[in-house]
mmCIF file of C-alpha atoms in Angstrom:
data_model
loop_
_atom_site.group_PDB
_atom_site.id
_atom_site.type_symbol
_atom_site.label_atom_id
_atom_site.label_comp_id
_atom_site.label_asym_id
_atom_site.label_seq_id
_atom_site.Cartn_x
_atom_site.Cartn_y
_atom_site.Cartn_z
ATOM 1 C CA MET A 1 -17.964 -3.992 -11.914
ATOM 2 C CA ASP A 2 -15.687 -6.752 -12.198
ATOM 3 C CA CYS A 3 -13.067 -5.891 -9.849
ATOM 4 C CA ILE A 4 -11.171 -8.606 -8.225
ATOM 5 C CA PHE A 5 -10.116 -6.790 -4.979
ATOM 6 C CA CYS A 6 -13.724 -5.535 -4.701
ATOM 7 C CA LYS A 7 -14.780 -9.408 -4.591
ATOM 8 C CA ILE A 8 -12.131 -10.197 -2.172
ATOM 9 C CA ALA A 9 -12.586 -7.405 -0.003
ATOM 10 C CA ASN A 10 -16.426 -8.150 0.340
ATOM 11 C CA GLY A 11 -16.070 -11.842 0.977
ATOM 12 C CA GLU A 12 -17.112 -12.997 -2.742
ATOM 13 C CA ILE A 13 -13.668 -14.685 -3.181
ATOM 14 C CA PRO A 14 -11.856 -16.430 -0.429
ATOM 15 C CA SER A 15 -8.695 -14.849 0.870
ATOM 16 C CA ARG A 16 -6.399 -15.391 3.928
ATOM 17 C CA THR A 17 -7.671 -12.756 6.032
ATOM 18 C CA ILE A 18 -5.898 -11.304 8.892
ATOM 19 C CA TYR A 19 -7.938 -8.545 9.832
ATOM 20 C CA GLU A 20 -11.635 -7.154 9.026
ATOM 21 C CA ASP A 21 -13.634 -4.118 10.175
ATOM 22 C CA GLN A 22 -16.600 -2.505 8.289
ATOM 23 C CA GLN A 23 -14.140 -0.557 6.001
ATOM 24 C CA PHE A 24 -11.371 -2.767 5.121
ATOM 25 C CA ARG A 25 -10.276 -6.322 4.720
ATOM 26 C CA VAL A 26 -6.451 -7.141 5.027
ATOM 27 C CA ILE A 27 -5.310 -10.004 3.459
ATOM 28 C CA LEU A 28 -2.021 -11.956 2.738
ATOM 29 C CA ASP A 29 -0.396 -11.264 -0.620
ATOM 30 C CA LEU A 30 -0.473 -14.555 -2.805
ATOM 31 C CA SER A 31 2.806 -13.455 -4.179
ATOM 32 C CA PRO A 32 4.556 -11.934 -1.347
ATOM 33 C CA ALA A 33 7.820 -9.933 -1.134
ATOM 34 C CA THR A 34 8.479 -11.088 2.137
ATOM 35 C CA LYS A 35 6.788 -13.447 5.037
ATOM 36 C CA GLY A 36 3.728 -11.780 6.058
ATOM 37 C CA HIS A 37 3.343 -9.293 3.166
ATOM 38 C CA ALA A 38 -0.521 -8.198 3.463
ATOM 39 C CA LEU A 39 -2.657 -6.089 1.269
ATOM 40 C CA ILE A 40 -5.265 -3.361 2.967
ATOM 41 C CA LEU A 41 -8.196 -3.528 0.711
ATOM 42 C CA PRO A 42 -11.115 -1.169 1.213
ATOM 43 C CA LYS A 43 -14.383 -2.784 0.773
ATOM 44 C CA GLU A 44 -15.821 0.426 -1.342
ATOM 45 C CA HIS A 45 -14.076 0.939 -4.731
ATOM 46 C CA ALA A 46 -11.681 3.549 -5.687
ATOM 47 C CA ASP A 47 -9.305 3.079 -8.719
ATOM 48 C CA ASN A 48 -6.527 4.767 -6.619
ATOM 49 C CA LEU A 49 -5.375 7.277 -3.843
ATOM 50 C CA PHE A 50 -6.727 10.282 -5.786
ATOM 51 C CA GLU A 51 -10.386 8.725 -5.904
ATOM 52 C CA LEU A 52 -10.386 7.338 -2.442
ATOM 53 C CA PRO A 53 -12.364 9.666 0.143
ATOM 54 C CA GLU A 54 -10.060 11.519 2.479
ATOM 55 C CA LYS A 55 -11.708 9.859 5.664
ATOM 56 C CA VAL A 56 -11.059 6.184 4.070
ATOM 57 C CA ALA A 57 -7.502 7.256 3.297
ATOM 58 C CA ALA A 58 -7.059 8.291 6.940
ATOM 59 C CA ASP A 59 -8.724 5.212 8.384
ATOM 60 C CA ALA A 60 -6.115 3.130 5.649
ATOM 61 C CA MET A 61 -3.254 4.523 7.526
ATOM 62 C CA ASN A 62 -4.691 3.656 10.930
ATOM 63 C CA VAL A 63 -5.335 0.157 9.939
ATOM 64 C CA ALA A 64 -1.657 0.028 8.558
ATOM 65 C CA LYS A 65 -0.395 1.291 11.842
ATOM 66 C CA LYS A 66 -2.483 -0.946 13.767
ATOM 67 C CA MET A 67 -1.549 -4.081 11.557
ATOM 68 C CA GLY A 68 1.955 -3.224 10.904
ATOM 69 C CA ALA A 69 2.628 -3.504 14.457
ATOM 70 C CA VAL A 70 1.032 -6.913 14.754
ATOM 71 C CA LEU A 71 3.166 -7.994 11.654
ATOM 72 C CA LYS A 72 6.498 -6.863 13.272
ATOM 73 C CA ASP A 73 5.596 -8.370 16.640
ATOM 74 C CA ARG A 74 4.213 -11.636 15.682
ATOM 75 C CA LEU A 75 6.568 -12.284 12.756
ATOM 76 C CA ASN A 76 9.562 -10.835 14.594
ATOM 77 C CA ALA A 77 10.339 -8.614 11.662
ATOM 78 C CA ASP A 78 12.875 -5.956 11.684
ATOM 79 C CA GLY A 79 11.079 -3.462 9.782
ATOM 80 C CA LEU A 80 8.170 -2.741 7.590
ATOM 81 C CA ASN A 81 7.574 -0.802 4.528
ATOM 82 C CA LEU A 82 4.117 0.510 3.466
ATOM 83 C CA VAL A 83 4.023 0.668 -0.447
ATOM 84 C CA GLN A 84 1.183 2.211 -2.383
ATOM 85 C CA ASN A 85 1.126 2.468 -6.198
ATOM 86 C CA ASN A 86 -1.098 4.922 -8.331
ATOM 87 C CA GLY A 87 -1.305 4.080 -11.936
ATOM 88 C CA GLU A 88 0.362 1.851 -14.305
ATOM 89 C CA ALA A 89 3.553 3.803 -14.732
ATOM 90 C CA ALA A 90 3.891 3.375 -10.953
ATOM 91 C CA GLY A 91 3.588 -0.166 -10.855
ATOM 92 C CA GLN A 92 -0.223 -0.487 -10.075
ATOM 93 C CA THR A 93 -1.446 -3.731 -11.530
ATOM 94 C CA VAL A 94 -4.818 -3.957 -10.220
ATOM 95 C CA MET A 95 -7.017 -0.790 -10.388
ATOM 96 C CA HIS A 96 -8.471 -0.964 -6.847
ATOM 97 C CA PHE A 97 -6.598 1.043 -3.980
ATOM 98 C CA HIS A 98 -4.537 -0.891 -1.937
ATOM 99 C CA LEU A 99 -1.887 -0.505 0.542
ATOM 100 C CA HIS A 100 1.017 -3.043 0.949
ATOM 101 C CA MET A 101 2.406 -3.746 4.321
ATOM 102 C CA ILE A 102 5.746 -5.472 3.644
ATOM 103 C CA PRO A 103 7.441 -6.853 6.906
ATOM 104 C CA ARG A 104 11.132 -6.395 6.471
ATOM 105 C CA TYR A 105 13.782 -8.914 7.785
ATOM 106 C CA LYS A 106 17.680 -8.463 7.938
ATOM 107 C CA GLU A 107 19.246 -10.241 4.895
ATOM 108 C CA ASP A 108 15.731 -10.882 3.251
ATOM 109 C CA GLY A 109 17.063 -10.066 -0.175
ATOM 110 C CA GLN A 110 14.341 -7.513 -1.073
ATOM 111 C CA ASN A 111 15.398 -4.127 -2.512
ATOM 112 C CA ILE A 112 12.402 -1.679 -2.293
ATOM 113 C CA ASN A 113 14.594 1.483 -3.035
ATOM 114 C CA TRP A 114 15.245 3.697 -5.857
ATOM 115 C CA LYS A 115 18.351 5.177 -7.375
ATOM 116 C CA PRO A 116 18.712 8.641 -6.346
ATOM 117 C CA HIS A 117 19.239 11.287 -8.795
ATOM 118 C CA GLU A 118 21.379 14.562 -7.762
ATOM 119 C CA PRO A 119 19.442 17.260 -9.658
ATOM 120 C CA SER A 120 21.104 20.875 -9.421
ATOM 121 C CA ALA A 121 19.996 23.655 -7.165
ATOM 122 C CA GLU A 122 18.322 25.210 -10.298
ATOM 123 C CA GLU A 123 16.480 22.368 -11.276
ATOM 124 C CA LEU A 124 15.055 21.890 -7.782
ATOM 125 C CA ASP A 125 14.120 25.715 -7.530
ATOM 126 C CA GLU A 126 12.408 25.146 -11.043
ATOM 127 C CA ILE A 127 10.395 22.188 -9.759
ATOM 128 C CA CYS A 128 9.318 23.902 -6.795
ATOM 129 C CA LYS A 129 8.131 26.830 -8.736
ATOM 130 C CA GLN A 130 6.194 24.290 -11.005
ATOM 131 C CA ILE A 131 4.408 23.034 -8.096
ATOM 132 C CA THR A 132 3.945 25.919 -6.025
ATOM 133 C CA GLU A 133 2.806 28.519 -8.525
ATOM 134 C CA ALA A 134 -0.644 28.466 -10.058
#
């Protein structure tokens, strides 16, 4: 397999590692949105969240909680975004599950938001029905 994130996570390619354990390597992003933007990389390959074993997904959130607190504290961040994209249409550019931790600062100029739509009650009912009915 020729996955760059597998190679980074397993130490075959140098990185600016800020945390490592048996399952994960956390590195600074080379094209950060803000100061301290980091990526949580599982050492085992999974293309996306849907291929990731449940235990690894849960453990990734525990790493995010732990390291997110470190980033906020040590970099004096005012907040933190966790961003995880699945599939090209969602903005995923490397097909190896990864979780972005993006420290946020007042007036940092980033806009990690979306334009809300205003669906009717009927549209919401139809969507709910689509999701919940077999």
